[in-house]
Amino acid sequence: MSGDGKGGKPAVDVDVLVAASEGGARQAKGMAGRIIVIIAFAWSAFQLYSASGLPYLMAEVTGLNLVLNNLQTRRVHLAFALVLAMLAYPLFRSSPRERVPWYDWGLALLGAISTMYLFWFNREIGERAGLPTTADLVIATIGIASVGIAVYRALGLPLVVVASVFMLYVFFGNASWLPDAIQWAGASFNKAMWHYWMQTEGVFGVALGVSASLIFLFVLFGALLERAGAGNYFIKLAFALLGHLRGGPAKAAVVASALSGLYSGSSIANVVTTGTFTIPLMKRTGFKPEKAGAIEVASSTNGQLTPPVMGAAAFLIAEFTGVAYPDLILHALLPALVSYIALVYIVHLEALKLDLKGLKRPTPLGSVAQRLAGVLFGFIAMAALAAIVYFGLGWVKRALPQFTLLSATLLFLAAYLALLWVAARHPDLPEDDPNNPVELPRPRDVAVTGLYFILPIIVLIWCIMLERMSPQLAAYWATICMIAIVLTQRPLKAFMRGTSGYGAAIRLGIIDFAVGMINGARNMIGIGVATAAAGIIVGTVSLTGAHQVVGEFVEFLSGGNLLLMLFFVAVMSLILGMGLPTTANYIVVSSLMAPVIVSVGAESGLLVPLVAVHLFVFYFGILADDTPPVGLAAFAAAAISGGDPIRTGVQGFTYDIRTALLPFIFIFNTELLLIDVGPVRAIFVFVVATLAMLVFAAATQGYFLARNRWWETLALLLVALTLLRPGFWLDQIQPPFEEYPGVQVGEIAAAAPPDDTLRLVVRGPDFDNIGEITQLSIHVPLGPAGESGVDRLQAGGLTVMETDGMAVLEEPLPGTRFFTQFQTFDFYADEPVLIETVKLPAERMPKEIFYIPALVLFGLVWLAQRRRQTVPAFWGKPHDREIPARS
């Protein structure tokens, strides 16, 4: 139990809340409970088996074909998810929690049959090629209904409603009562069911494939890490480091949620697990319930934006954008770091305004010089460890490439045993009760007890970033390392401490392993059925072209204004993301809203890398978790804090305004995503972006060194925006491009450097609106130099013919680079589709010149507030005192 309710009673049973949000609200007893546990364990074992090389080895030994292809794996994956959803989640509020009623067994059986039918009759279905039999239609109908029921059980009504609306649009999109702008031809029942269930365009599409091949392994890895004790370790470490500062528990909550976000797939789970400890402590240090809950909500929702997992959506983003997973991690890293640093600063400002103190420290930490020396030593130690791993394994890989895996395994074992021996010299970390007086431990005493938890994370990052393994294989090896730690940490600690009870320690290790495997599967139920339901949405979009309708609507509302277009897309992403888990959230908003930015932006001359577009809609979809009236994370936090959920959500969103600013900035300034940025430039961008976000936080919170006056807030906003996008002011003085007539495109392309890119404006008749002319901006990649301009354009995907002094384009063939994008043009109208303008980058002054007036203005604000300052802004000495428990 945790949280303070009225009358001194607990506000919520956290165990129930955790169960309801992640693994299923039903905790069945007896034989039913054992069956659920066995199925969950079998699901995790199946996913590990599929990801390993064992199927190939067994096929060689036994001669049997035991290797499943990706489509077969998806079907088995969904079968497990449907069965567990029916058994682990009650259908109605009145349904029993401690037993499984007969109708749930029946629904579980129907769900399994509907998926395994596809598994067993795979060859026959492939031969029918779009001509379903009656049995196919019955199975598809049962399967779609099973997915809907499973989603309702595990995730509630919102996603069911969204998917149902899309399905209704498929069947009734040609109804006369619909506006002409959104009508389409409609589909028969046979065509729709085949599209949704019998092929890979619907339920068994890319989203479910990523869930089966990647997401499960990362969720399992996180469940094992949590079961091993890493969650408690990260929370304790954050409090030991930050708890003594002003508003220390709130700052520790931010850091702990960031660390949990490294492996957590749910903002709600993050709120519940870390908030159970952090929210009561924040309240005891002086934060109101709504603000304590809001800080935890903002911290946990930001955890979904933090690489490498990003709420399990990182793999989907990589798949949908075609960006390599390691590159995606790099692109998403800087905005996540900057956002978290700004949130810590916001908490600091709140503590200053309330004049809050920190928790009691065990002993004085020494002088500032001693503390700085300790920080420097820790930094050097971590850098040395990273250098040993990087250069040591790198040297072994070059010198003895055939022994790299063996060398890495031996190095992992050596590091694990050494760090475990250090941990065994200290007592294990207890789980404190936040409602009792808490005395902070020394950071070193906490750090040494769990440094070995970082090893599997190092293995994961090493495999992905340096070995360039597939994310699936990297997650597999990291999970294997985590399993080894879970099984051995207790008995090895007992041996190193020289204590008895090895048998009990071994049994506890096996129990931890089994529970971790079971928890991993139960945590995947919601994600598995969500990606299946999201496949219905993606399938509808591919069948009907619904994103074009949404794009036309947004273009009409914005009137062609880029900022208004982005604002409407952001609002619609917030609305679409309400009540949805992270993975389904991203699939919905990316399917509908990402093409809007691409198409409408191209018409207005905005060309943005696809990964920036997808991160834009992903950010706003995630912010729906703390946005009223749904705000699931806000409701979870309010249940713990005893505060009002709506006020908690509103306050959380005000803290997240800085996160909402970042997508608008990196759409126009892709340096924030480290796109085409070198290491030195990356450091410079990070420093400037961090300073800008701190200034923006001070503006939005109305407090810097003292409470802001209105002109100071405006000045700080101006400074922040200038630091984040100095190119805006440069564009007002000097145009970014020099424009040339389209007819010169051939000679310009011929003279361009090797592997250059040309920016072109293409103009022609609108295919959907007869008699109207439309235009698009495109980037055309050019191959190596030495060829003619026409040949280089042809290599980039454009077939250009010079006719009557115009550069006329021929219709691109299906499968070529611009085929989909150019479908907006009518190539058979009287007027030709032509290249109207070639835009070359203009020679301009450095945009960084505008940092100078921005920093001068910032200095003026600092001087103005320095005279009014009454509380030390950063280095003031907070009063150490024990904070009594609340009665």
PDB file of N, CA and C in Angstrom, residues 486-551:
ATOM      1  N   VAL A 486      20.441 -13.288 -13.157  1.00  0.00           N
ATOM      2  CA  VAL A 486      19.296 -13.606 -12.294  1.00  0.00           C
ATOM      3  C   VAL A 486      19.488 -14.959 -11.626  1.00  0.00           C
ATOM      4  N   LEU A 487      19.983 -15.933 -12.374  1.00  0.00           N
ATOM      5  CA  LEU A 487      20.135 -17.283 -11.833  1.00  0.00           C
ATOM      6  C   LEU A 487      21.286 -17.395 -10.837  1.00  0.00           C
ATOM      7  N   THR A 488      22.345 -16.602 -11.017  1.00  0.00           N
ATOM      8  CA  THR A 488      23.576 -16.834 -10.247  1.00  0.00           C
ATOM      9  C   THR A 488      23.863 -15.803  -9.171  1.00  0.00           C
ATOM     10  N   GLN A 489      23.226 -14.607  -9.213  1.00  0.00           N
ATOM     11  CA  GLN A 489      23.661 -13.565  -8.282  1.00  0.00           C
ATOM     12  C   GLN A 489      23.453 -13.966  -6.825  1.00  0.00           C
ATOM     13  N   ARG A 490      22.349 -14.596  -6.507  1.00  0.00           N
ATOM     14  CA  ARG A 490      22.107 -14.976  -5.103  1.00  0.00           C
ATOM     15  C   ARG A 490      23.076 -16.068  -4.612  1.00  0.00           C
ATOM     16  N   PRO A 491      23.197 -17.201  -5.321  1.00  0.00           N
ATOM     17  CA  PRO A 491      24.145 -18.218  -4.812  1.00  0.00           C
ATOM     18  C   PRO A 491      25.592 -17.747  -4.809  1.00  0.00           C
ATOM     19  N   LEU A 492      26.012 -16.961  -5.804  1.00  0.00           N
ATOM     20  CA  LEU A 492      27.392 -16.483  -5.814  1.00  0.00           C
ATOM     21  C   LEU A 492      27.648 -15.506  -4.676  1.00  0.00           C
ATOM     22  N   LYS A 493      26.674 -14.647  -4.369  1.00  0.00           N
ATOM     23  CA  LYS A 493      26.837 -13.741  -3.230  1.00  0.00           C
ATOM     24  C   LYS A 493      26.946 -14.540  -1.933  1.00  0.00           C
ATOM     25  N   ALA A 494      26.107 -15.559  -1.800  1.00  0.00           N
ATOM     26  CA  ALA A 494      26.178 -16.386  -0.590  1.00  0.00           C
ATOM     27  C   ALA A 494      27.543 -17.048  -0.464  1.00  0.00           C
ATOM     28  N   PHE A 495      28.085 -17.533  -1.582  1.00  0.00           N
ATOM     29  CA  PHE A 495      29.413 -18.166  -1.555  1.00  0.00           C
ATOM     30  C   PHE A 495      30.494 -17.147  -1.205  1.00  0.00           C
ATOM     31  N   MET A 496      30.445 -15.953  -1.811  1.00  0.00           N
ATOM     32  CA  MET A 496      31.460 -14.930  -1.567  1.00  0.00           C
ATOM     33  C   MET A 496      31.391 -14.390  -0.154  1.00  0.00           C
ATOM     34  N   ARG A 497      30.201 -14.394   0.438  1.00  0.00           N
ATOM     35  CA  ARG A 497      30.064 -13.928   1.818  1.00  0.00           C
ATOM     36  C   ARG A 497      30.370 -15.011   2.829  1.00  0.00           C
ATOM     37  N   GLY A 498      30.531 -16.242   2.342  1.00  0.00           N
ATOM     38  CA  GLY A 498      30.845 -17.346   3.233  1.00  0.00           C
ATOM     39  C   GLY A 498      29.693 -17.744   4.119  1.00  0.00           C
ATOM     40  N   THR A 499      28.485 -17.508   3.674  1.00  0.00           N
ATOM     41  CA  THR A 499      27.299 -17.860   4.456  1.00  0.00           C
ATOM     42  C   THR A 499      26.757 -19.194   3.982  1.00  0.00           C
ATOM     43  N   SER A 500      25.916 -19.796   4.803  1.00  0.00           N
ATOM     44  CA  SER A 500      25.287 -21.063   4.439  1.00  0.00           C
ATOM     45  C   SER A 500      24.005 -20.783   3.647  1.00  0.00           C
ATOM     46  N   GLY A 501      23.309 -21.828   3.309  1.00  0.00           N
ATOM     47  CA  GLY A 501      22.041 -21.682   2.603  1.00  0.00           C
ATOM     48  C   GLY A 501      22.187 -21.574   1.107  1.00  0.00           C
ATOM     49  N   TYR A 502      23.184 -22.307   0.529  1.00  0.00           N
ATOM     50  CA  TYR A 502      23.345 -22.258  -0.923  1.00  0.00           C
ATOM     51  C   TYR A 502      22.108 -22.804  -1.638  1.00  0.00           C
ATOM     52  N   GLY A 503      21.535 -23.867  -1.060  1.00  0.00           N
ATOM     53  CA  GLY A 503      20.362 -24.464  -1.690  1.00  0.00           C
ATOM     54  C   GLY A 503      19.208 -23.476  -1.786  1.00  0.00           C
ATOM     55  N   ALA A 504      18.994 -22.733  -0.687  1.00  0.00           N
ATOM     56  CA  ALA A 504      17.911 -21.737  -0.696  1.00  0.00           C
ATOM     57  C   ALA A 504      18.215 -20.625  -1.690  1.00  0.00           C
ATOM     58  N   ALA A 505      19.495 -20.223  -1.772  1.00  0.00           N
ATOM     59  CA  ALA A 505      19.870 -19.167  -2.720  1.00  0.00           C
ATOM     60  C   ALA A 505      19.663 -19.625  -4.157  1.00  0.00           C
ATOM     61  N   ILE A 506      20.013 -20.902  -4.427  1.00  0.00           N
ATOM     62  CA  ILE A 506      19.816 -21.427  -5.781  1.00  0.00           C
ATOM     63  C   ILE A 506      18.331 -21.475  -6.118  1.00  0.00           C
ATOM     64  N   ARG A 507      17.509 -21.920  -5.143  1.00  0.00           N
ATOM     65  CA  ARG A 507      16.059 -21.968  -5.375  1.00  0.00           C
ATOM     66  C   ARG A 507      15.498 -20.578  -5.628  1.00  0.00           C
ATOM     67  N   LEU A 508      15.960 -19.581  -4.868  1.00  0.00           N
ATOM     68  CA  LEU A 508      15.483 -18.214  -5.076  1.00  0.00           C
ATOM     69  C   LEU A 508      15.899 -17.688  -6.449  1.00  0.00           C
ATOM     70  N   GLY A 509      17.106 -18.053  -6.893  1.00  0.00           N
ATOM     71  CA  GLY A 509      17.544 -17.645  -8.233  1.00  0.00           C
ATOM     72  C   GLY A 509      16.662 -18.242  -9.317  1.00  0.00           C
ATOM     73  N   ILE A 510      16.312 -19.507  -9.158  1.00  0.00           N
ATOM     74  CA  ILE A 510      15.433 -20.148 -10.139  1.00  0.00           C
ATOM     75  C   ILE A 510      14.049 -19.510 -10.105  1.00  0.00           C
ATOM     76  N   ILE A 511      13.568 -19.190  -8.902  1.00  0.00           N
ATOM     77  CA  ILE A 511      12.259 -18.527  -8.785  1.00  0.00           C
ATOM     78  C   ILE A 511      12.299 -17.158  -9.454  1.00  0.00           C
ATOM     79  N   ASP A 512      13.381 -16.414  -9.215  1.00  0.00           N
ATOM     80  CA  ASP A 512      13.517 -15.098  -9.856  1.00  0.00           C
ATOM     81  C   ASP A 512      13.494 -15.226 -11.378  1.00  0.00           C
ATOM     82  N   PHE A 513      14.192 -16.234 -11.893  1.00  0.00           N
ATOM     83  CA  PHE A 513      14.210 -16.455 -13.343  1.00  0.00           C
ATOM     84  C   PHE A 513      12.809 -16.772 -13.867  1.00  0.00           C
ATOM     85  N   ALA A 514      12.129 -17.677 -13.187  1.00  0.00           N
ATOM     86  CA  ALA A 514      10.792 -18.064 -13.644  1.00  0.00           C
ATOM     87  C   ALA A 514       9.833 -16.882 -13.576  1.00  0.00           C
ATOM     88  N   VAL A 515       9.873 -16.132 -12.472  1.00  0.00           N
ATOM     89  CA  VAL A 515       8.980 -14.992 -12.331  1.00  0.00           C
ATOM     90  C   VAL A 515       9.305 -13.921 -13.369  1.00  0.00           C
ATOM     91  N   GLY A 516      10.592 -13.704 -13.636  1.00  0.00           N
ATOM     92  CA  GLY A 516      10.974 -12.741 -14.660  1.00  0.00           C
ATOM     93  C   GLY A 516      10.460 -13.141 -16.036  1.00  0.00           C
ATOM     94  N   MET A 517      10.558 -14.425 -16.366  1.00  0.00           N
ATOM     95  CA  MET A 517      10.039 -14.914 -17.651  1.00  0.00           C
ATOM     96  C   MET A 517       8.522 -14.730 -17.724  1.00  0.00           C
ATOM     97  N   ILE A 518       7.847 -15.040 -16.632  1.00  0.00           N
ATOM     98  CA  ILE A 518       6.379 -14.916 -16.595  1.00  0.00           C
ATOM     99  C   ILE A 518       5.975 -13.449 -16.672  1.00  0.00           C
ATOM    100  N   ASN A 519       6.655 -12.605 -15.906  1.00  0.00           N
ATOM    101  CA  ASN A 519       6.330 -11.166 -15.941  1.00  0.00           C
ATOM    102  C   ASN A 519       6.584 -10.567 -17.324  1.00  0.00           C
ATOM    103  N   GLY A 520       7.668 -11.005 -17.978  1.00  0.00           N
ATOM    104  CA  GLY A 520       7.942 -10.505 -19.314  1.00  0.00           C
ATOM    105  C   GLY A 520       6.808 -10.819 -20.271  1.00  0.00           C
ATOM    106  N   ALA A 521       6.293 -12.053 -20.205  1.00  0.00           N
ATOM    107  CA  ALA A 521       5.178 -12.432 -21.074  1.00  0.00           C
ATOM    108  C   ALA A 521       3.915 -11.671 -20.721  1.00  0.00           C
ATOM    109  N   ARG A 522       3.621 -11.538 -19.434  1.00  0.00           N
ATOM    110  CA  ARG A 522       2.393 -10.837 -19.038  1.00  0.00           C
ATOM    111  C   ARG A 522       2.486  -9.358 -19.384  1.00  0.00           C
ATOM    112  N   ASN A 523       3.683  -8.782 -19.295  1.00  0.00           N
ATOM    113  CA  ASN A 523       3.846  -7.382 -19.697  1.00  0.00           C
ATOM    114  C   ASN A 523       3.666  -7.190 -21.199  1.00  0.00           C
ATOM    115  N   MET A 524       3.811  -8.271 -21.953  1.00  0.00           N
ATOM    116  CA  MET A 524       3.700  -8.187 -23.417  1.00  0.00           C
ATOM    117  C   MET A 524       2.268  -8.356 -23.914  1.00  0.00           C
ATOM    118  N   ILE A 525       1.355  -8.760 -23.055  1.00  0.00           N
ATOM    119  CA  ILE A 525      -0.007  -9.031 -23.519  1.00  0.00           C
ATOM    120  C   ILE A 525      -0.585  -7.788 -24.183  1.00  0.00           C
ATOM    121  N   GLY A 526      -0.537  -6.665 -23.472  1.00  0.00           N
ATOM    122  CA  GLY A 526      -1.105  -5.428 -24.004  1.00  0.00           C
ATOM    123  C   GLY A 526      -0.432  -4.988 -25.284  1.00  0.00           C
ATOM    124  N   ILE A 527       0.903  -5.117 -25.340  1.00  0.00           N
ATOM    125  CA  ILE A 527       1.631  -4.690 -26.537  1.00  0.00           C
ATOM    126  C   ILE A 527       1.300  -5.608 -27.709  1.00  0.00           C
ATOM    127  N   GLY A 528       1.214  -6.916 -27.450  1.00  0.00           N
ATOM    128  CA  GLY A 528       0.910  -7.860 -28.519  1.00  0.00           C
ATOM    129  C   GLY A 528      -0.441  -7.600 -29.156  1.00  0.00           C
ATOM    130  N   VAL A 529      -1.481  -7.453 -28.336  1.00  0.00           N
ATOM    131  CA  VAL A 529      -2.815  -7.226 -28.908  1.00  0.00           C
ATOM    132  C   VAL A 529      -2.938  -5.801 -29.452  1.00  0.00           C
ATOM    133  N   ALA A 530      -2.186  -4.852 -28.887  1.00  0.00           N
ATOM    134  CA  ALA A 530      -2.237  -3.476 -29.392  1.00  0.00           C
ATOM    135  C   ALA A 530      -1.648  -3.395 -30.789  1.00  0.00           C
ATOM    136  N   THR A 531      -0.523  -4.074 -31.028  1.00  0.00           N
ATOM    137  CA  THR A 531       0.068  -4.044 -32.370  1.00  0.00           C
ATOM    138  C   THR A 531      -0.822  -4.771 -33.372  1.00  0.00           C
ATOM    139  N   ALA A 532      -1.560  -5.794 -32.914  1.00  0.00           N
ATOM    140  CA  ALA A 532      -2.513  -6.456 -33.804  1.00  0.00           C
ATOM    141  C   ALA A 532      -3.641  -5.508 -34.186  1.00  0.00           C
ATOM    142  N   ALA A 533      -4.205  -4.797 -33.190  1.00  0.00           N
ATOM    143  CA  ALA A 533      -5.273  -3.845 -33.477  1.00  0.00           C
ATOM    144  C   ALA A 533      -4.766  -2.685 -34.323  1.00  0.00           C
ATOM    145  N   ALA A 534      -3.550  -2.252 -34.044  1.00  0.00           N
ATOM    146  CA  ALA A 534      -2.980  -1.174 -34.848  1.00  0.00           C
ATOM    147  C   ALA A 534      -2.803  -1.610 -36.290  1.00  0.00           C
ATOM    148  N   GLY A 535      -2.600  -2.918 -36.514  1.00  0.00           N
ATOM    149  CA  GLY A 535      -2.521  -3.426 -37.875  1.00  0.00           C
ATOM    150  C   GLY A 535      -3.809  -3.211 -38.648  1.00  0.00           C
ATOM    151  N   ILE A 536      -4.938  -3.230 -37.949  1.00  0.00           N
ATOM    152  CA  ILE A 536      -6.218  -2.933 -38.598  1.00  0.00           C
ATOM    153  C   ILE A 536      -6.214  -1.488 -39.092  1.00  0.00           C
ATOM    154  N   ILE A 537      -5.687  -0.602 -38.282  1.00  0.00           N
ATOM    155  CA  ILE A 537      -5.634   0.816 -38.668  1.00  0.00           C
ATOM    156  C   ILE A 537      -4.701   1.006 -39.858  1.00  0.00           C
ATOM    157  N   VAL A 538      -3.511   0.399 -39.786  1.00  0.00           N
ATOM    158  CA  VAL A 538      -2.560   0.513 -40.894  1.00  0.00           C
ATOM    159  C   VAL A 538      -3.154  -0.106 -42.157  1.00  0.00           C
ATOM    160  N   GLY A 539      -3.835  -1.251 -41.998  1.00  0.00           N
ATOM    161  CA  GLY A 539      -4.457  -1.891 -43.143  1.00  0.00           C
ATOM    162  C   GLY A 539      -5.533  -1.030 -43.776  1.00  0.00           C
ATOM    163  N   THR A 540      -6.302  -0.332 -42.944  1.00  0.00           N
ATOM    164  CA  THR A 540      -7.328   0.570 -43.468  1.00  0.00           C
ATOM    165  C   THR A 540      -6.697   1.706 -44.259  1.00  0.00           C
ATOM    166  N   VAL A 541      -5.625   2.259 -43.728  1.00  0.00           N
ATOM    167  CA  VAL A 541      -4.951   3.363 -44.424  1.00  0.00           C
ATOM    168  C   VAL A 541      -4.420   2.906 -45.780  1.00  0.00           C
ATOM    169  N   SER A 542      -3.812   1.716 -45.823  1.00  0.00           N
ATOM    170  CA  SER A 542      -3.271   1.220 -47.093  1.00  0.00           C
ATOM    171  C   SER A 542      -4.379   0.863 -48.073  1.00  0.00           C
ATOM    172  N   LEU A 543      -5.540   0.442 -47.568  1.00  0.00           N
ATOM    173  CA  LEU A 543      -6.645   0.046 -48.441  1.00  0.00           C
ATOM    174  C   LEU A 543      -7.428   1.236 -48.972  1.00  0.00           C
ATOM    175  N   THR A 544      -7.585   2.260 -48.138  1.00  0.00           N
ATOM    176  CA  THR A 544      -8.478   3.372 -48.482  1.00  0.00           C
ATOM    177  C   THR A 544      -7.771   4.680 -48.791  1.00  0.00           C
ATOM    178  N   GLY A 545      -6.494   4.806 -48.396  1.00  0.00           N
ATOM    179  CA  GLY A 545      -5.820   6.096 -48.557  1.00  0.00           C
ATOM    180  C   GLY A 545      -6.361   7.150 -47.615  1.00  0.00           C
ATOM    181  N   ALA A 546      -6.731   6.718 -46.381  1.00  0.00           N
ATOM    182  CA  ALA A 546      -7.358   7.652 -45.433  1.00  0.00           C
ATOM    183  C   ALA A 546      -6.428   8.795 -45.059  1.00  0.00           C
ATOM    184  N   HIS A 547      -5.120   8.577 -45.101  1.00  0.00           N
ATOM    185  CA  HIS A 547      -4.196   9.650 -44.724  1.00  0.00           C
ATOM    186  C   HIS A 547      -4.297  10.838 -45.672  1.00  0.00           C
ATOM    187  N   GLN A 548      -4.673  10.581 -46.936  1.00  0.00           N
ATOM    188  CA  GLN A 548      -4.825  11.692 -47.876  1.00  0.00           C
ATOM    189  C   GLN A 548      -6.015  12.571 -47.491  1.00  0.00           C
ATOM    190  N   VAL A 549      -7.075  11.937 -46.992  1.00  0.00           N
ATOM    191  CA  VAL A 549      -8.244  12.697 -46.540  1.00  0.00           C
ATOM    192  C   VAL A 549      -7.867  13.581 -45.360  1.00  0.00           C
ATOM    193  N   VAL A 550      -7.123  12.990 -44.403  1.00  0.00           N
ATOM    194  CA  VAL A 550      -6.692  13.766 -43.241  1.00  0.00           C
ATOM    195  C   VAL A 550      -5.773  14.905 -43.680  1.00  0.00           C
ATOM    196  N   GLY A 551      -4.887  14.635 -44.645  1.00  0.00           N
ATOM    197  CA  GLY A 551      -3.982  15.668 -45.144  1.00  0.00           C
ATOM    198  C   GLY A 551      -4.728  16.826 -45.766  1.00  0.00           C
TER     199      GLY A 551
END
